[in-house]
Amino acid sequence: MNAYDAERIGELLEAEGMVAEGIEGADVVVLNTCHIREKAAEKVYSDIGRLRARDGGAPRIVVAGCVAQAEGAEVLRRAPAVDVVVGPQAYHRLPELLKGHRMVDTDMPVVPKFDALPTRRRSVGTNAFLTVQEGCDKFCTFCVVPYTRGGEVSRPVGAVLAEARALADAGARELTLLGQNVNAYHGDEDGGGTLDLAGLIRRVAQVPGIARIRYTTSHPRDMTQALIDAHREVPQLMPYLHLPVQAGSDPLLRRMNRAHTRDSYMAQIADIQHQVPGIAISGDFIVGFPGETDADFDATLSLVREVGYAQAYSFKYSPRPGTPAATMAGQVPEDVKDARLAELQRVIGEGAIAFNRASVGKTCDVLFERAGRRPGQLIGKSPWLQSVFVSDASLKIGDIAQVELVDAQPNSLEGRLVTLAQAA
Ligand code: SAH
Ligand code: SF4
């Protein structure tokens, strides 16, 4: 979502007559920040230090994003070189804010920022992000998102479709619909009523030029039969589901306030795998949540093995100021977190290799996104989000081709062109 926001900030400033020419000689630098874990949040201060020391004078520095939201004026105190602090729901006011100095805007305005952003999208690659929902009302005890992005808000259907068309015009062939809880989407329709994510996907599938649709991130509590049906019935919707579970032990899930159990999650996964055979599942995991025992951690490992994830993201628990878990008893020592993370990533990696190996011999569509390292080689994505390398002089970026998967590496597959399916 930060990548999406950064694009929009760029477009907004370009509409004001500014030109983006790289960071070197820039008069203004916008740091779009993340507050989800401490490491991400601290990065901004080292970046500010580097910019201040830049040859030829420091640029005006804007701190945008969730660190800006969480720390507000504190950013100005801690980093005097910063000129503007603007939160993730207020960045459409950046042109106004840049007229002043030492400005802070962390409002969460009632009229959403999207209405104030340019409707034309600048040129994008074959894949583009499109934010359809923002914020979260779930309050997992470890997470800052409900505080930094605010409550759950869905964009109206018409606005999403207009942006999908603008992105198709700008070159996108694949759209990833974004939301912190994207499957909680419930957007207003022009003529009254609302659409859920499944309904929205069916509409986006009708946008000319959009060949593939993905969405992320979903919450187990908001998985609906309608969305599973969409996976079976909408050919553009890719067979891939990112459904974070965070941990495999019920006492931990309860303390995380996840509102699902291990069994409810496993049953959901089994049901989805049954209804949509071959769908790739991915997830997010946290190790070292307060009070996590060896037995809790083993439960996470066994869940990973049982689900058979195509891939998964894993993180060491990072206490975030103001969240309930930050002050819970039983904070786990750093060396234990390190060891558990390494072990979990090893098990996730085994699963990913197994998933890739099981794909060898299949023929599937690949959307080509960029040039590979070798001459004549292109890299694209399989429907299951695997990177696929193909060397064939007749292919170009943006093509969708039928490819036979012939060899698997841990993080990619090699493919052989069968036939061009849809030219760029
Ligand atoms: N809304 C999504 C994900 C939001 S944040 C969901 O509910 O799953 C993305 C991921 O960051 C989370 O899934 C979680 O695994 C991780 N995360 C969030 N807060 C964290 C923290 N304090 N420490 C470590 N990882 C965290
Ligand atoms: Fe954070 Fe996701 Fe939980 Fe919301 S549902 S609080 S975004 S982890």
Short mmCIF file of C-alpha atoms and ligand atoms in Angstrom, two decimals:
data_model
loop_
_atom_site.label_atom_id
_atom_site.label_comp_id
_atom_site.label_asym_id
_atom_site.label_seq_id
_atom_site.Cartn_x
_atom_site.Cartn_y
_atom_site.Cartn_z
CA MET A 1 0.00 0.00 0.00
CA ASN A 2 2.93 2.32 0.61
CA ALA A 3 4.10 1.67 -2.94
CA TYR A 4 0.65 2.66 -4.16
CA ASP A 5 0.60 5.81 -1.98
CA ALA A 6 4.07 6.78 -3.19
CA GLU A 7 2.89 6.58 -6.81
CA ARG A 8 -0.10 8.79 -5.98
CA ILE A 9 2.09 11.32 -4.17
CA GLY A 10 4.34 11.44 -7.23
CA GLU A 11 1.38 12.01 -9.53
CA LEU A 12 -0.02 14.69 -7.23
CA LEU A 13 3.22 16.65 -7.19
CA GLU A 14 3.69 16.24 -10.94
CA ALA A 15 0.24 17.75 -11.41
CA GLU A 16 1.59 20.76 -9.48
CA GLY A 17 4.34 21.16 -12.04
CA MET A 18 7.07 19.36 -10.13
CA VAL A 19 9.35 16.98 -12.00
CA ALA A 20 10.72 13.74 -10.61
CA GLU A 21 14.33 13.25 -11.66
CA GLY A 22 15.79 11.05 -8.97
CA ILE A 23 16.93 11.85 -5.49
CA GLU A 24 20.33 13.39 -6.33
CA GLY A 25 19.48 16.97 -7.18
CA ALA A 26 15.94 16.96 -5.80
CA ASP A 27 14.65 20.10 -4.08
CA VAL A 28 12.05 18.09 -2.19
CA VAL A 29 12.32 14.50 -0.99
CA VAL A 30 9.28 12.66 0.34
CA LEU A 31 10.02 9.72 2.63
CA ASN A 32 6.95 7.51 2.69
CA THR A 33 7.32 5.56 5.90
CA CYS A 34 6.14 2.34 7.50
CA HIS A 35 5.45 1.87 11.21
CA ILE A 36 4.48 -1.81 11.25
CA ARG A 37 7.72 -2.94 12.91
CA GLU A 38 10.40 -0.98 14.73
CA LYS A 39 13.04 -1.67 12.10
CA ALA A 40 10.92 -0.09 9.38
CA ALA A 41 10.08 2.90 11.57
CA GLU A 42 13.71 3.57 12.56
CA LYS A 43 14.87 3.47 8.95
CA VAL A 44 13.39 6.90 8.30
CA TYR A 45 15.75 8.57 10.77
CA SER A 46 18.85 7.11 9.14
CA ASP A 47 17.49 8.17 5.73
CA ILE A 48 16.98 11.71 7.03
CA GLY A 49 20.56 11.74 8.30
CA ARG A 50 21.87 10.73 4.88
CA LEU A 51 19.81 13.39 3.10
CA ARG A 52 21.04 16.08 5.49
CA ALA A 53 24.62 15.17 4.73
CA ARG A 54 24.04 15.30 0.99
CA ASP A 55 26.58 17.17 -1.16
CA GLY A 56 25.21 20.40 -2.58
CA GLY A 57 22.83 21.12 0.31
CA ALA A 58 19.99 19.22 1.90
CA PRO A 59 16.61 19.05 0.16
CA ARG A 60 13.35 19.92 1.87
CA ILE A 61 12.33 16.71 3.58
CA VAL A 62 8.75 15.49 3.87
CA VAL A 63 7.99 12.56 6.15
CA ALA A 64 4.78 10.90 4.98
CA GLY A 65 3.14 7.59 5.89
CA CYS A 66 2.50 5.81 9.16
CA VAL A 67 5.56 7.01 11.10
CA ALA A 68 4.31 10.53 10.38
CA GLN A 69 0.87 9.55 11.64
CA ALA A 70 2.12 7.82 14.79
CA GLU A 71 4.76 10.36 15.81
CA GLY A 72 3.33 13.62 14.39
CA ALA A 73 5.15 16.72 15.63
CA GLU A 74 7.61 14.47 17.47
CA VAL A 75 9.24 13.87 14.08
CA LEU A 76 10.00 17.60 13.79
CA ARG A 77 11.50 17.63 17.29
CA ARG A 78 13.59 14.52 16.73
CA ALA A 79 14.69 15.48 13.22
CA PRO A 80 14.95 19.29 12.82
CA ALA A 81 15.85 18.84 9.14
CA VAL A 82 12.29 17.70 8.41
CA ASP A 83 9.99 20.34 7.00
CA VAL A 84 6.61 18.64 6.56
CA VAL A 85 4.98 15.70 8.35
CA VAL A 86 1.91 14.27 6.67
CA GLY A 87 -0.14 11.19 7.55
CA PRO A 88 -1.44 8.51 5.16
CA GLN A 89 -4.94 9.99 5.03
CA ALA A 90 -3.83 13.60 4.46
CA TYR A 91 -1.19 13.43 1.73
CA HIS A 92 -3.50 14.96 -0.86
CA ARG A 93 -2.86 18.23 1.00
CA LEU A 94 0.86 18.04 0.32
CA PRO A 95 0.88 20.82 -2.34
CA GLU A 96 -0.71 23.17 0.23
CA LEU A 97 1.60 22.03 3.05
CA LEU A 98 4.68 22.57 0.93
CA LYS A 99 3.80 26.29 0.74
CA GLY A 100 4.59 26.55 4.46
CA HIS A 101 7.37 25.34 6.72
CA ARG A 102 7.46 23.02 9.74
CA MET A 103 3.96 21.77 8.90
CA VAL A 104 2.22 18.79 10.47
CA ASP A 105 -1.01 17.28 9.11
CA THR A 106 -2.15 14.01 10.62
CA ASP A 107 -5.88 14.58 10.13
CA MET A 108 -8.11 11.74 9.08
CA PRO A 109 -10.49 13.84 6.98
CA VAL A 110 -14.10 12.86 6.41
CA VAL A 111 -13.80 13.47 2.67
CA PRO A 112 -11.33 10.83 1.57
CA LYS A 113 -8.06 11.82 -0.04
CA PHE A 114 -8.89 9.79 -3.15
CA ASP A 115 -11.41 12.44 -4.26
CA ALA A 116 -8.61 15.02 -4.33
CA LEU A 117 -6.06 12.97 -6.27
CA PRO A 118 -5.55 13.25 -10.05
CA THR A 119 -7.83 10.85 -11.95
CA ARG A 120 -5.31 10.15 -14.70
CA ARG A 121 -2.68 7.62 -13.72
CA ARG A 122 0.82 8.02 -15.05
CA SER A 123 2.40 5.21 -17.02
CA VAL A 124 2.66 1.98 -15.03
CA GLY A 125 4.18 -1.42 -15.70
CA THR A 126 2.15 -4.51 -16.56
CA ASN A 127 1.18 -4.85 -12.88
CA ALA A 128 -0.40 -2.12 -10.84
CA PHE A 129 -1.76 -1.74 -7.33
CA LEU A 130 -5.16 -0.24 -6.72
CA THR A 131 -6.24 0.61 -3.17
CA VAL A 132 -9.91 -0.27 -2.70
CA GLN A 133 -10.11 -0.39 1.08
CA GLU A 134 -8.04 1.11 3.85
CA GLY A 135 -7.75 0.92 7.58
CA CYS A 136 -8.82 -1.72 10.03
CA ASP A 137 -11.27 -2.19 12.90
CA LYS A 138 -9.90 -5.52 14.10
CA PHE A 139 -7.31 -4.41 16.63
CA CYS A 140 -5.04 -7.42 16.76
CA THR A 141 -3.11 -6.70 19.95
CA PHE A 142 0.29 -6.49 18.20
CA CYS A 143 -0.70 -4.20 15.34
CA VAL A 144 -0.51 -0.43 14.80
CA VAL A 145 -2.55 -0.34 11.61
CA PRO A 146 -5.90 0.59 13.22
CA TYR A 147 -4.16 3.57 14.84
CA THR A 148 -2.08 4.76 11.90
CA ARG A 149 -4.35 4.08 8.93
CA GLY A 150 -7.55 4.60 10.89
CA GLY A 151 -10.84 2.72 10.75
CA GLU A 152 -12.00 0.56 7.89
CA VAL A 153 -13.10 2.57 4.83
CA SER A 154 -14.07 1.23 1.40
CA ARG A 155 -13.85 3.32 -1.76
CA PRO A 156 -17.04 3.57 -3.83
CA VAL A 157 -17.39 1.07 -6.69
CA GLY A 158 -17.49 3.79 -9.35
CA ALA A 159 -14.22 5.33 -8.14
CA VAL A 160 -12.48 1.95 -8.16
CA LEU A 161 -13.71 1.16 -11.68
CA ALA A 162 -12.67 4.59 -12.97
CA GLU A 163 -9.20 4.04 -11.56
CA ALA A 164 -9.05 0.51 -12.97
CA ARG A 165 -9.81 1.96 -16.42
CA ALA A 166 -7.19 4.69 -15.92
CA LEU A 167 -4.62 2.05 -14.98
CA ALA A 168 -5.51 -0.06 -18.01
CA ASP A 169 -5.01 3.06 -20.16
CA ALA A 170 -1.66 3.60 -18.43
CA GLY A 171 -0.48 0.12 -19.41
CA ALA A 172 -1.58 -2.22 -16.63
CA ARG A 173 -2.62 -5.76 -17.54
CA GLU A 174 -2.81 -7.08 -14.00
CA LEU A 175 -4.39 -5.28 -11.04
CA THR A 176 -3.84 -6.11 -7.40
CA LEU A 177 -6.71 -4.75 -5.34
CA LEU A 178 -5.31 -3.57 -2.03
CA GLY A 179 -6.68 -3.22 1.45
CA GLN A 180 -5.51 -3.93 4.99
CA ASN A 181 -8.61 -6.10 5.14
CA VAL A 182 -9.45 -6.24 1.49
CA ASN A 183 -12.05 -8.97 1.84
CA ALA A 184 -14.02 -6.75 4.22
CA TYR A 185 -14.57 -4.43 1.22
CA HIS A 186 -18.10 -3.07 1.00
CA GLY A 187 -18.22 -0.16 -1.43
CA ASP A 188 -21.19 2.04 -2.30
CA GLU A 189 -22.65 1.74 -5.76
CA ASP A 190 -23.80 4.77 -7.74
CA GLY A 191 -27.44 3.73 -7.82
CA GLY A 192 -27.55 2.80 -4.11
CA GLY A 193 -26.61 -0.44 -2.39
CA THR A 194 -23.14 -1.85 -1.82
CA LEU A 195 -20.87 -4.44 -3.42
CA ASP A 196 -18.61 -6.85 -1.59
CA LEU A 197 -15.14 -7.78 -2.82
CA ALA A 198 -16.46 -10.66 -4.92
CA GLY A 199 -18.89 -8.30 -6.65
CA LEU A 200 -16.18 -5.72 -7.17
CA ILE A 201 -13.87 -8.32 -8.72
CA ARG A 202 -16.61 -9.32 -11.16
CA ARG A 203 -16.90 -5.66 -12.23
CA VAL A 204 -13.15 -5.09 -12.53
CA ALA A 205 -12.98 -8.23 -14.69
CA GLN A 206 -15.09 -6.37 -17.27
CA VAL A 207 -12.59 -3.52 -17.63
CA PRO A 208 -11.04 -3.84 -21.12
CA GLY A 209 -7.32 -4.58 -21.03
CA ILE A 210 -7.28 -6.05 -17.51
CA ALA A 211 -6.35 -9.69 -17.96
CA ARG A 212 -5.54 -10.61 -14.37
CA ILE A 213 -6.85 -9.68 -10.95
CA ARG A 214 -5.34 -10.34 -7.53
CA TYR A 215 -6.19 -8.97 -4.09
CA THR A 216 -4.41 -8.66 -0.76
CA THR A 217 -4.53 -8.83 2.30
CA SER A 218 -7.47 -10.91 3.43
CA HIS A 219 -8.52 -11.70 6.99
CA PRO A 220 -9.80 -15.20 7.83
CA ARG A 221 -12.89 -13.73 9.48
CA ASP A 222 -13.98 -12.01 6.26
CA MET A 223 -13.61 -14.93 3.83
CA THR A 224 -16.98 -15.42 2.16
CA GLN A 225 -18.48 -18.10 -0.03
CA ALA A 226 -19.06 -15.37 -2.62
CA LEU A 227 -15.31 -14.78 -2.83
CA ILE A 228 -14.59 -18.50 -3.18
CA ASP A 229 -17.24 -18.63 -5.92
CA ALA A 230 -15.49 -15.77 -7.69
CA HIS A 231 -12.30 -17.84 -7.69
CA ARG A 232 -14.14 -20.61 -9.50
CA GLU A 233 -16.12 -18.45 -11.88
CA VAL A 234 -14.03 -15.39 -12.82
CA PRO A 235 -11.25 -16.48 -15.17
CA GLN A 236 -9.29 -13.25 -14.60
CA LEU A 237 -9.11 -13.87 -10.85
CA MET A 238 -5.81 -15.65 -10.16
CA PRO A 239 -5.75 -18.84 -8.05
CA TYR A 240 -3.84 -17.33 -5.17
CA LEU A 241 -4.94 -16.43 -1.66
CA HIS A 242 -2.90 -14.57 0.93
CA LEU A 243 -4.62 -15.46 4.18
CA PRO A 244 -2.50 -14.61 7.22
CA VAL A 245 -2.96 -16.70 10.36
CA GLN A 246 -0.03 -15.32 12.43
CA ALA A 247 0.38 -18.36 14.71
CA GLY A 248 -0.74 -21.95 15.19
CA SER A 249 -1.66 -22.07 18.87
CA ASP A 250 -5.06 -21.10 20.23
CA PRO A 251 -3.90 -19.46 23.48
CA LEU A 252 -1.62 -17.24 21.39
CA LEU A 253 -4.30 -16.48 18.82
CA ARG A 254 -6.61 -15.50 21.65
CA ARG A 255 -4.06 -13.12 23.16
CA MET A 256 -3.46 -11.72 19.68
CA ASN A 257 -7.22 -11.01 19.45
CA ARG A 258 -7.30 -12.69 16.04
CA ALA A 259 -10.95 -13.79 16.32
CA HIS A 260 -10.21 -17.17 14.74
CA THR A 261 -8.82 -20.44 16.05
CA ARG A 262 -6.33 -22.85 14.57
CA ASP A 263 -9.15 -25.26 13.77
CA SER A 264 -11.40 -22.64 12.20
CA TYR A 265 -8.51 -21.51 10.00
CA MET A 266 -7.56 -25.07 9.02
CA ALA A 267 -11.17 -25.88 8.20
CA GLN A 268 -11.39 -22.75 6.07
CA ILE A 269 -8.21 -23.63 4.18
CA ALA A 270 -9.38 -27.21 3.59
CA ASP A 271 -12.72 -25.95 2.29
CA ILE A 272 -11.07 -23.44 -0.07
CA GLN A 273 -8.56 -26.01 -1.32
CA HIS A 274 -11.43 -28.41 -1.93
CA GLN A 275 -13.56 -25.86 -3.80
CA VAL A 276 -10.71 -24.28 -5.76
CA PRO A 277 -8.34 -27.16 -6.49
CA GLY A 278 -4.73 -26.11 -6.91
CA ILE A 279 -5.15 -22.63 -5.39
CA ALA A 280 -1.88 -21.32 -3.95
CA ILE A 281 -2.09 -20.27 -0.30
CA SER A 282 0.24 -17.81 1.37
CA GLY A 283 0.30 -16.31 4.84
CA ASP A 284 1.96 -14.10 7.45
CA PHE A 285 3.49 -15.31 10.71
CA ILE A 286 4.77 -13.66 13.84
CA VAL A 287 7.27 -15.43 16.07
CA GLY A 288 8.07 -14.36 19.64
CA PHE A 289 4.70 -12.86 20.50
CA PRO A 290 4.58 -12.26 24.30
CA GLY A 291 4.20 -15.53 26.19
CA GLU A 292 5.01 -17.73 23.17
CA THR A 293 6.26 -21.07 24.50
CA ASP A 294 8.16 -23.79 22.67
CA ALA A 295 4.88 -25.69 22.42
CA ASP A 296 3.12 -22.64 20.90
CA PHE A 297 5.91 -22.29 18.39
CA ASP A 298 5.77 -26.00 17.50
CA ALA A 299 2.07 -25.53 16.81
CA THR A 300 2.96 -22.81 14.31
CA LEU A 301 5.47 -25.09 12.59
CA SER A 302 2.97 -27.93 12.36
CA LEU A 303 0.32 -25.59 10.95
CA VAL A 304 2.74 -24.44 8.24
CA ARG A 305 3.42 -28.06 7.29
CA GLU A 306 -0.27 -28.98 7.29
CA VAL A 307 -1.38 -26.08 5.10
CA GLY A 308 1.38 -26.50 2.51
CA TYR A 309 1.92 -22.82 1.79
CA ALA A 310 3.17 -21.82 -1.64
CA GLN A 311 5.04 -19.08 0.19
CA ALA A 312 4.72 -17.11 3.42
CA TYR A 313 6.07 -14.03 5.16
CA SER A 314 7.38 -14.26 8.71
CA PHE A 315 8.41 -11.63 11.22
CA LYS A 316 9.86 -11.32 14.69
CA TYR A 317 7.33 -9.75 17.01
CA SER A 318 8.13 -6.07 17.37
CA PRO A 319 6.49 -4.21 20.28
CA ARG A 320 4.69 -1.16 18.91
CA PRO A 321 4.06 1.82 21.19
CA GLY A 322 0.43 2.11 22.23
CA THR A 323 -0.59 -1.44 21.29
CA PRO A 324 -1.80 -3.83 24.04
CA ALA A 325 0.80 -6.53 23.35
CA ALA A 326 3.69 -4.12 23.87
CA THR A 327 3.08 -4.14 27.63
CA MET A 328 2.04 -7.80 28.00
CA ALA A 329 4.04 -10.00 30.36
CA GLY A 330 6.34 -12.63 28.92
CA GLN A 331 8.18 -10.62 26.25
CA VAL A 332 10.37 -13.11 24.42
CA PRO A 333 14.17 -12.57 24.37
CA GLU A 334 15.68 -11.51 21.05
CA ASP A 335 17.88 -14.60 20.67
CA VAL A 336 14.85 -16.87 21.05
CA LYS A 337 12.99 -14.83 18.41
CA ASP A 338 16.00 -15.11 16.09
CA ALA A 339 16.19 -18.88 16.46
CA ARG A 340 12.46 -19.35 15.96
CA LEU A 341 12.39 -17.09 12.92
CA ALA A 342 15.25 -19.02 11.30
CA GLU A 343 13.53 -22.35 11.98
CA LEU A 344 10.17 -21.10 10.69
CA GLN A 345 11.72 -19.67 7.55
CA ARG A 346 13.47 -22.98 6.91
CA VAL A 347 10.14 -24.83 7.12
CA ILE A 348 8.38 -22.22 4.95
CA GLY A 349 11.22 -22.50 2.42
CA GLU A 350 10.84 -26.29 2.25
CA GLY A 351 7.17 -25.82 1.50
CA ALA A 352 7.88 -23.26 -1.21
CA ILE A 353 10.35 -25.58 -2.94
CA ALA A 354 7.89 -28.45 -2.73
CA PHE A 355 5.20 -26.24 -4.24
CA ASN A 356 7.49 -25.19 -7.10
CA ARG A 357 8.60 -28.77 -7.76
CA ALA A 358 4.99 -29.91 -7.90
CA SER A 359 4.42 -27.31 -10.64
CA VAL A 360 7.02 -28.82 -12.98
CA GLY A 361 5.34 -30.47 -15.94
CA LYS A 362 2.31 -28.18 -15.78
CA THR A 363 1.38 -25.83 -18.59
CA CYS A 364 0.04 -22.44 -17.52
CA ASP A 365 -0.35 -18.84 -18.62
CA VAL A 366 2.51 -16.49 -17.76
CA LEU A 367 2.24 -12.70 -17.87
CA PHE A 368 5.66 -11.29 -18.75
CA GLU A 369 6.71 -8.33 -16.60
CA ARG A 370 10.37 -7.56 -17.14
CA ALA A 371 13.63 -8.53 -18.82
CA GLY A 372 15.71 -11.26 -17.25
CA ARG A 373 19.45 -11.14 -16.72
CA ARG A 374 20.34 -13.25 -19.73
CA PRO A 375 19.87 -11.83 -23.24
CA GLY A 376 16.50 -12.75 -24.71
CA GLN A 377 15.18 -13.85 -21.33
CA LEU A 378 11.92 -12.53 -19.89
CA ILE A 379 10.52 -12.94 -16.38
CA GLY A 380 6.82 -13.27 -15.74
CA LYS A 381 4.39 -14.62 -13.21
CA SER A 382 2.47 -17.86 -13.19
CA PRO A 383 -1.16 -17.74 -12.02
CA TRP A 384 0.21 -18.91 -8.62
CA LEU A 385 2.53 -15.87 -8.40
CA GLN A 386 5.71 -17.83 -9.07
CA SER A 387 8.44 -16.09 -11.05
CA VAL A 388 8.92 -17.87 -14.38
CA PHE A 389 11.92 -17.37 -16.68
CA VAL A 390 11.50 -17.97 -20.40
CA SER A 391 14.06 -17.41 -23.17
CA ASP A 392 12.28 -16.85 -26.46
CA ALA A 393 12.95 -14.03 -28.89
CA SER A 394 9.33 -13.83 -29.99
CA LEU A 395 8.07 -12.74 -26.53
CA LYS A 396 7.76 -9.22 -25.21
CA ILE A 397 6.82 -7.57 -21.92
CA GLY A 398 3.05 -7.50 -21.43
CA ASP A 399 2.48 -10.71 -23.40
CA ILE A 400 0.55 -13.54 -21.84
CA ALA A 401 1.80 -16.85 -23.13
CA GLN A 402 1.12 -20.48 -22.48
CA VAL A 403 4.27 -21.89 -20.93
CA GLU A 404 5.35 -25.35 -19.91
CA LEU A 405 7.13 -25.31 -16.55
CA VAL A 406 10.25 -27.43 -16.99
CA ASP A 407 12.46 -26.84 -13.95
CA ALA A 408 12.11 -25.55 -10.39
CA GLN A 409 14.50 -23.50 -8.24
CA PRO A 410 13.64 -22.39 -4.68
CA ASN A 411 12.40 -18.96 -5.81
CA SER A 412 11.58 -19.38 -9.47
CA LEU A 413 10.78 -21.73 -12.31
CA GLU A 414 12.09 -22.15 -15.79
CA GLY A 415 9.54 -22.36 -18.56
CA ARG A 416 9.34 -23.16 -22.27
CA LEU A 417 7.03 -21.22 -24.58
CA VAL A 418 4.15 -23.31 -25.89
CA THR A 419 2.13 -20.61 -27.61
CA LEU A 420 1.29 -16.93 -27.32
CA ALA A 421 -2.12 -16.54 -25.67
CA GLN A 422 -2.68 -12.74 -25.63
CA ALA A 423 -0.23 -10.29 -27.16
CA ALA A 424 0.67 -7.16 -25.16
N1 SAH B 1 -4.20 -6.85 7.66
C1 SAH B 1 -3.34 -7.89 7.43
C2 SAH B 1 -1.84 -7.56 7.56
C3 SAH B 1 -1.41 -6.29 8.17
S1 SAH B 1 0.25 -6.03 8.61
C4 SAH B 1 -3.73 -9.01 8.36
O1 SAH B 1 -4.54 -8.86 9.23
O2 SAH B 1 -3.21 -10.10 8.24
C5 SAH B 1 1.18 -7.21 7.74
C6 SAH B 1 1.80 -8.23 8.63
O3 SAH B 1 2.77 -7.64 9.48
C7 SAH B 1 0.85 -8.91 9.58
O4 SAH B 1 0.12 -9.92 8.97
C8 SAH B 1 1.78 -9.42 10.65
O5 SAH B 1 2.25 -10.71 10.35
C9 SAH B 1 2.94 -8.43 10.62
N2 SAH B 1 2.93 -7.57 11.81
C10 SAH B 1 2.01 -6.66 12.16
N3 SAH B 1 2.36 -6.07 13.33
C11 SAH B 1 3.52 -6.65 13.72
C12 SAH B 1 4.37 -6.49 14.86
N4 SAH B 1 4.08 -5.63 15.84
N5 SAH B 1 5.49 -7.24 14.93
C13 SAH B 1 5.79 -8.14 13.94
N6 SAH B 1 5.02 -8.33 12.86
C14 SAH B 1 3.90 -7.59 12.74
FE1 SF4 B 2 -3.40 -5.34 11.89
FE2 SF4 B 2 -4.43 -7.01 10.10
FE3 SF4 B 2 -4.99 -7.34 12.68
FE4 SF4 B 2 -6.00 -5.26 11.33
S1 SF4 B 2 -6.45 -7.44 11.03
S2 SF4 B 2 -5.11 -5.17 13.38
S3 SF4 B 2 -4.31 -4.77 9.96
S4 SF4 B 2 -2.95 -7.54 11.67
#
